[in-house]
Structure formats: C-alpha cells, structure tokens
CSV table of C-alpha atoms in Angstrom, one decimal:
chain,number,residue,atom,x,y,z
B,230,MET,CA,110.5,79.9,79.3
B,231,TRP,CA,113.8,81.6,78.1
B,232,CYS,CA,111.9,84.6,77.2
B,233,MET,CA,110.5,84.9,80.7
B,234,GLN,CA,113.8,84.6,82.4
B,235,SER,CA,115.4,87.1,80.0
B,236,LEU,CA,112.8,89.6,80.7
B,237,ARG,CA,112.8,89.1,84.5
B,238,ARG,CA,116.6,89.7,84.3
B,239,ARG,CA,116.4,92.7,82.2
B,240,LEU,CA,113.7,94.1,84.4
B,241,ARG,CA,115.6,93.5,87.5
B,242,LEU,CA,118.6,95.4,86.4
B,243,SER,CA,116.4,98.4,85.8
B,244,GLY,CA,114.8,98.2,89.3
B,245,LEU,CA,111.6,96.3,88.1
B,246,GLN,CA,110.4,92.8,88.8
B,247,LEU,CA,107.8,91.1,86.7
B,248,TRP,CA,105.4,88.8,88.2
B,249,ALA,CA,103.5,86.6,85.5
B,250,ALA,CA,100.2,85.4,86.6
B,251,GLY,CA,100.4,81.9,85.5
B,252,PRO,CA,102.2,80.0,82.8
B,253,LEU,CA,102.9,81.3,79.4
B,254,SER,CA,100.7,80.4,76.6
B,255,ALA,CA,102.5,78.0,74.2
B,256,SER,CA,100.7,79.4,71.2
B,257,CYS,CA,102.0,83.0,71.8
B,258,SER,CA,104.5,83.6,69.0
B,259,CYS,CA,106.2,86.7,70.3
B,260,LYS,CA,108.5,87.3,73.0
B,261,THR,CA,106.6,87.8,76.2
B,262,GLY,CA,106.7,88.0,80.1
B,263,PHE,CA,103.0,88.1,80.5
B,264,SER,CA,100.0,86.0,80.7
B,265,GLU,CA,96.5,86.5,81.8
B,266,LEU,CA,94.7,85.1,84.8
B,267,ARG,CA,91.4,85.7,83.1
B,268,ASN,CA,89.9,87.1,79.8
B,269,PRO,CA,88.6,90.6,80.1
B,270,ALA,CA,85.0,91.3,79.2
B,271,PRO,CA,84.3,92.3,76.6
B,272,PRO,CA,87.3,90.4,74.8
B,273,ARG,CA,90.1,92.7,73.7
B,274,ASP,CA,92.3,92.2,70.4
B,275,GLN,CA,94.8,89.3,71.3
B,276,ARG,CA,97.4,90.3,68.9
B,277,CYS,CA,100.5,92.3,69.9
B,278,PRO,CA,100.5,96.0,69.0
B,279,THR,CA,103.3,98.0,67.3
B,280,ALA,CA,105.4,99.4,70.0
B,281,GLY,CA,105.6,103.2,70.1
B,282,SER,CA,108.4,105.7,71.0
B,283,SER,CA,108.4,106.9,74.7
B,284,GLN,CA,108.7,110.4,73.4
B,285,HIS,CA,105.5,110.3,71.3
B,286,THR,CA,102.8,112.0,73.1
B,287,SER,CA,99.7,110.1,71.8
B,288,TYR,CA,101.0,106.5,72.6
B,289,LYS,CA,98.7,105.1,69.9
B,290,HIS,CA,98.5,101.3,70.2
B,291,LEU,CA,97.4,100.1,66.7
B,292,ALA,CA,96.5,96.4,65.9
B,293,ASN,CA,95.3,95.7,62.5
B,294,GLY,CA,94.3,99.3,62.0
B,295,ARG,CA,92.4,99.8,65.1
B,296,GLU,CA,93.4,101.5,68.2
B,297,ARG,CA,93.9,99.3,71.2
B,298,LYS,CA,93.0,100.5,74.8
B,299,THR,CA,95.2,99.6,77.6
B,300,VAL,CA,94.5,100.3,81.4
B,301,ILE,CA,97.2,100.5,83.8
B,302,CYS,CA,96.6,100.5,87.6
B,303,ILE,CA,99.2,101.9,90.0
B,304,GLU,CA,98.8,100.0,93.4
B,305,GLY,CA,100.5,100.2,96.8
B,306,ASN,CA,100.1,101.1,100.4
B,307,ILE,CA,98.9,104.6,101.9
B,308,ALA,CA,101.9,107.1,101.1
B,309,SER,CA,103.7,104.5,98.9
B,310,GLY,CA,104.2,107.1,96.1
B,311,LYS,CA,101.2,106.7,93.9
B,312,THR,CA,100.3,110.2,93.4
B,313,THR,CA,104.0,111.1,92.5
B,314,CYS,CA,104.1,108.3,90.0
B,315,LEU,CA,100.9,109.4,88.4
B,316,ASP,CA,102.1,113.1,88.4
B,317,TYR,CA,105.3,112.0,86.6
B,318,PHE,CA,103.3,110.2,83.8
B,319,ALA,CA,100.6,113.0,83.6
B,320,LYS,CA,103.4,115.6,82.9
B,321,ASN,CA,105.8,113.6,80.8
B,322,THR,CA,103.5,111.5,78.5
B,323,GLY,CA,100.4,112.0,76.6
B,324,ILE,CA,98.4,109.1,78.4
B,325,GLU,CA,95.1,109.6,80.4
B,326,VAL,CA,95.7,109.7,84.3
B,327,LEU,CA,93.0,109.3,86.7
B,328,THR,CA,93.7,109.8,90.4
B,329,GLU,CA,91.9,108.2,93.3
B,330,PRO,CA,88.4,110.2,93.6
B,331,VAL,CA,89.5,111.3,97.3
B,332,SER,CA,87.6,114.6,96.9
B,333,LYS,CA,84.4,112.7,96.5
B,334,TRP,CA,85.1,110.6,99.5
B,335,ARG,CA,85.6,113.7,101.6
B,336,ASN,CA,82.6,115.3,100.5
B,337,VAL,CA,79.3,113.5,99.8
B,338,ARG,CA,76.8,116.5,99.9
B,339,GLY,CA,78.5,117.8,102.9
B,340,HIS,CA,79.5,114.7,104.7
B,341,ASN,CA,83.1,113.3,105.0
B,342,PRO,CA,82.7,109.6,104.9
B,343,LEU,CA,86.5,109.0,104.8
B,344,ALA,CA,87.0,110.9,107.9
B,345,LEU,CA,84.1,109.2,109.7
B,346,MET,CA,85.5,105.7,108.7
B,347,TYR,CA,89.1,106.5,110.3
B,348,GLN,CA,87.4,107.8,113.2
B,349,ASP,CA,84.9,104.8,113.8
B,350,ALA,CA,85.5,102.1,111.3
B,351,ASN,CA,82.9,99.8,113.0
B,352,ARG,CA,80.1,102.3,112.3
B,353,TRP,CA,81.1,103.7,109.0
B,354,GLY,CA,83.3,101.1,107.3
B,355,LEU,CA,80.5,99.8,105.2
B,356,THR,CA,79.2,103.4,104.3
B,357,LEU,CA,82.7,104.5,103.0
B,358,GLN,CA,83.5,101.2,101.2
B,359,THR,CA,80.0,101.2,99.5
B,360,TYR,CA,80.9,104.6,98.0
B,361,VAL,CA,84.4,103.7,97.1
B,362,GLN,CA,83.2,100.8,95.1
B,363,LEU,CA,80.6,103.0,93.2
B,364,THR,CA,83.2,105.7,92.6
B,365,MET,CA,85.9,103.3,91.4
B,366,LEU,CA,83.4,101.7,89.2
B,367,ASP,CA,82.7,105.0,87.7
B,368,GLN,CA,86.6,105.3,87.1
B,369,HIS,CA,86.9,102.1,85.3
B,370,THR,CA,83.8,102.6,83.0
B,371,LYS,CA,84.4,106.2,81.9
B,372,PRO,CA,85.1,106.6,78.2
B,373,MET,CA,88.8,106.6,77.4
B,374,ILE,CA,90.1,109.6,75.9
B,375,SER,CA,93.7,108.2,75.2
B,376,PRO,CA,94.9,104.8,74.2
B,377,ILE,CA,96.4,104.4,77.5
B,378,ARG,CA,94.8,105.0,80.8
B,379,MET,CA,96.6,104.9,84.1
B,380,MET,CA,94.7,104.8,87.3
B,381,GLU,CA,95.4,105.2,90.9
B,382,ARG,CA,94.4,101.9,92.6
B,383,SER,CA,91.4,100.0,91.2
B,384,ILE,CA,88.1,98.6,92.2
B,385,HIS,CA,89.9,95.3,92.7
B,386,SER,CA,92.3,96.7,95.6
B,387,ALA,CA,89.4,98.5,97.0
B,388,LYS,CA,87.6,95.0,97.7
B,389,TYR,CA,90.7,92.8,98.0
B,390,ILE,CA,92.7,95.0,100.4
B,391,PHE,CA,90.7,97.6,102.1
B,392,VAL,CA,87.3,95.8,102.6
B,393,GLU,CA,89.2,92.7,103.5
B,394,ASN,CA,91.1,94.6,106.1
B,395,LEU,CA,88.1,96.0,107.8
B,396,TYR,CA,86.5,92.4,107.9
B,397,ARG,CA,89.7,90.6,109.1
B,398,SER,CA,90.4,93.3,111.8
B,399,GLY,CA,86.8,92.5,113.2
B,400,LYS,CA,85.7,96.2,112.3
B,401,MET,CA,83.3,95.1,109.5
B,402,PRO,CA,80.4,92.7,110.3
B,403,GLU,CA,80.2,89.6,108.4
B,404,VAL,CA,76.7,90.6,106.9
B,405,ASP,CA,78.1,93.9,105.6
B,406,TYR,CA,81.1,92.0,104.1
B,407,VAL,CA,78.9,89.5,102.3
B,408,ILE,CA,76.8,92.2,100.9
B,409,LEU,CA,79.9,94.1,99.5
B,410,THR,CA,81.1,90.8,98.2
B,411,GLU,CA,77.8,90.2,96.3
B,412,TRP,CA,77.9,93.6,94.9
B,413,PHE,CA,81.6,93.2,93.7
B,414,ASP,CA,80.9,89.7,92.3
B,415,TRP,CA,78.0,91.2,90.3
B,416,ILE,CA,80.2,93.9,88.8
B,417,LEU,CA,82.9,91.5,87.7
B,418,LYS,CA,80.4,89.4,85.9
B,419,ASN,CA,78.4,92.3,84.4
B,420,MET,CA,80.8,95.3,83.9
B,421,ASN,CA,84.1,95.7,82.0
B,422,VAL,CA,86.5,96.5,84.9
B,423,SER,CA,89.5,94.6,83.2
B,424,VAL,CA,93.0,95.7,83.9
B,425,ASP,CA,96.1,95.1,81.6
B,426,LEU,CA,98.8,95.8,84.1
B,427,ILE,CA,99.3,96.4,87.8
B,428,VAL,CA,102.2,98.4,88.8
B,429,TYR,CA,102.9,97.6,92.4
B,430,LEU,CA,104.7,100.2,94.4
B,431,GLN,CA,106.2,98.0,97.0
B,432,THR,CA,107.1,100.2,99.9
B,433,SER,CA,107.9,99.4,103.6
B,434,PRO,CA,105.3,100.3,106.2
B,435,GLY,CA,107.7,102.3,108.1
B,436,MET,CA,108.6,104.4,105.0
B,437,CYS,CA,104.9,104.8,104.5
B,438,TYR,CA,104.5,105.9,107.9
B,439,GLN,CA,107.2,108.5,107.7
B,440,ARG,CA,105.7,109.9,104.6
B,441,LEU,CA,102.1,109.9,105.9
B,442,LYS,CA,103.2,112.0,108.8
B,443,ARG,CA,105.2,114.4,106.7
B,444,ARG,CA,102.3,115.1,104.3
B,445,CYS,CA,100.0,115.6,107.4
B,446,ARG,CA,96.5,115.1,105.7
B,447,GLU,CA,93.8,115.7,108.2
B,448,GLU,CA,91.9,112.4,107.8
B,449,GLU,CA,95.2,110.4,108.0
B,450,LYS,CA,96.5,111.7,111.4
B,451,VAL,CA,94.7,108.9,113.3
B,452,ILE,CA,96.2,105.9,111.1
B,453,PRO,CA,98.3,103.9,113.3
B,454,MET,CA,101.4,102.0,112.1
B,455,GLU,CA,99.6,98.8,112.7
B,456,TYR,CA,96.9,99.8,110.0
B,457,LEU,CA,99.9,100.1,107.5
B,458,GLU,CA,101.6,97.0,108.2
B,459,ALA,CA,98.3,95.1,107.8
B,460,VAL,CA,97.5,96.9,104.3
B,461,HIS,CA,101.0,95.9,103.4
B,462,GLN,CA,100.9,92.3,104.2
B,463,LEU,CA,97.4,92.0,102.2
B,464,TYR,CA,99.1,93.7,99.2
B,465,GLU,CA,102.0,91.1,99.5
B,466,ASP,CA,99.6,88.3,99.8
B,467,TRP,CA,97.4,89.3,96.9
B,468,LEU,CA,100.1,90.5,94.4
B,469,ILE,CA,103.4,88.9,95.4
B,470,ASN,CA,102.3,85.6,97.0
B,471,GLN,CA,99.1,85.3,94.9
B,472,ALA,CA,97.5,83.5,97.7
B,473,LEU,CA,94.8,85.8,98.6
B,474,PHE,CA,92.5,86.5,95.6
B,475,LYS,CA,92.9,86.3,91.8
B,476,VAL,CA,95.2,88.8,90.2
B,477,PRO,CA,93.3,90.5,87.3
B,478,SER,CA,96.6,91.2,85.2
B,479,PRO,CA,100.2,90.8,85.2
B,480,VAL,CA,102.3,92.6,87.8
B,481,LEU,CA,105.4,94.8,87.7
B,482,VAL,CA,106.8,95.2,91.0
B,483,LEU,CA,108.7,98.5,91.6
B,484,GLN,CA,110.8,99.0,94.9
B,485,ALA,CA,109.5,102.5,96.0
B,486,ASP,CA,111.4,103.3,99.3
B,487,ASP,CA,113.7,105.7,97.4
B,488,ASP,CA,113.5,109.5,97.7
B,489,LEU,CA,111.5,111.6,95.0
B,490,HIS,CA,114.7,112.2,92.8
B,491,GLU,CA,115.6,108.5,92.7
B,492,MET,CA,111.9,107.5,91.9
B,493,MET,CA,111.6,110.0,89.2
B,494,GLU,CA,114.6,108.4,87.6
B,495,LYS,CA,113.2,105.0,87.7
B,496,TYR,CA,110.0,106.1,86.1
B,497,GLU,CA,112.1,107.6,83.3
B,498,GLU,CA,114.3,104.7,82.7
B,499,ASN,CA,111.5,102.2,82.7
B,500,GLN,CA,108.8,104.3,81.1
B,501,ASP,CA,108.2,102.1,78.2
B,502,GLN,CA,108.0,98.8,80.4
B,503,ILE,CA,105.6,100.4,82.7
B,504,LEU,CA,103.3,101.8,79.8
B,505,MET,CA,103.7,98.5,78.1
B,506,LEU,CA,105.3,99.9,74.9
B,507,ASP,CA,108.0,97.2,74.5
B,508,ASN,CA,106.9,94.6,72.2
B,509,THR,CA,109.4,92.2,73.8
B,510,GLN,CA,107.3,92.0,77.0
B,511,ARG,CA,103.8,91.5,76.1
B,512,CYS,CA,101.6,89.5,73.8
B,513,LEU,CA,97.9,89.6,75.1
C-alpha cells in the first residue's frame, strides 16, 4: 500500500492523478500503482519491462528478450484537448499515434453520418454508432508498428459514453441500444481490444464549450452546453467514480483546463508516466 501512496503523491505533484482499478496484487514484487480489472485476451507478458529513456525514439519494451506491446488511450470530452495531446506525442516521441477516424464518420461513400446524428439523433444515432463501433474496432486490431500505440478514445468509450448518452437522453430506442450492446459484448469476448492505460483529460464542460466554439467545426455548431455536461458526467461516473461500467485499465487523470502552452509543459514533464516507461509505477 505504501508504494501506491508514494506514487499518488509523486504524480499529484506533477499534475497527474492515478486511479488504480482495484487492490494491488500481493504477489507483485515490483513497486507499482497499477492493477488490472480484467485480463487482456490474449494474455500479455506479466513481467515488468525494462524502462527506457524518454529521449529514445523507439521506446522498446523488452521482457525476457521479447518486445512488449502497450496500448494507451487518451479519453475525454469533446474539445478536451485530445488532439493536442496526440500531436505532442506524435512530434516528440517515436510511438505510434492513432487519431479518431473522424474523416470516415464524415464521409461514408458520400454520406455524412456524423452531421446527420447531430442534426437528428433519434433518427441517425444507431447509424453513426454502428459505424463508430466498426471503425474503432479496426483501430484496436490494426497490426502495431511500434512497441507503444496511443489512441484517441477507444471502442470502450464509444459504447460506455456516447451510446449510453443517446440511450439515457431518450434519443436511442431500447431495441437499438440492446443490439449495439450485443455487438459490443461479442467484440469483448472474441476480439483483443485490451488497453494498458487510460489517460483521462479531465476538462470542465464550460472550457470544452469555449474551445468548441473557437475551433468552429461544421458538425459541432449545433452542440449545446447540456450535451457536453452529460458527456462529462458519464466520463466522471465511468473513470473517476467507477460506478458506471468496468474500467478496462488503470487510469491516469490529467487536469486539462489549462492553455496550450501549459498543457505542453505537462506532457513534457510527465512523458515517462504517460508512456508507462517508469518501472516504479507498473507491474502488469
């Protein structure tokens, strides 16, 4: 327990909070602040890898002579700063970065299901979320070209946040929700969509609304403040309160209301923690 307290204290000093999903394993011999909610499928090497330098462009995770693959998902509300975070790591590290496939959601053989959903969620919610689930599954299952992959959101948040919000707001009929849930449950049982770490960019709905208006994306012009508040609460219930659905990995919480310059400094200061390169904070 002392190692968890020490790590949490250290991360708080650098602007990060660690939320471990469950108690620490008594059999883990290295200092750690992480424990897993569920075992990934297929199982991954359970030994702690050798830490690398944050200046090393390849970030190889070697365990007993084998390269270990790590998946990190950047989660947060609309306009919480996810793209900015991914841009930093794409430019300053050698890891693989996958942004949300928004371009696909905007153009499916000439159709824009993203815009249609924002215009009439009751009619187009299932259409968009079915395609989101498919494209996010594709993101998770692509062969990895680097030992570390960083993704913008995940198939988990697509279901637990955005499908859930449509259903709870009365804009998705129960039959649509049940069918999407059946598909999602099948994917969890039969596909490897495991995640090693979630970095939650915790941003106030008011700040998200300001940023959303500044960037002025066409589809987002109709998004009201109430929608951002609902999404924020679902993220809090899922990742902070852990009272909504199972959390698929440990969670690092990064306060993200700061301006661009301050966020860049946070990413630089906490690069090793975010990329899970610090041996003192993980034993998977």
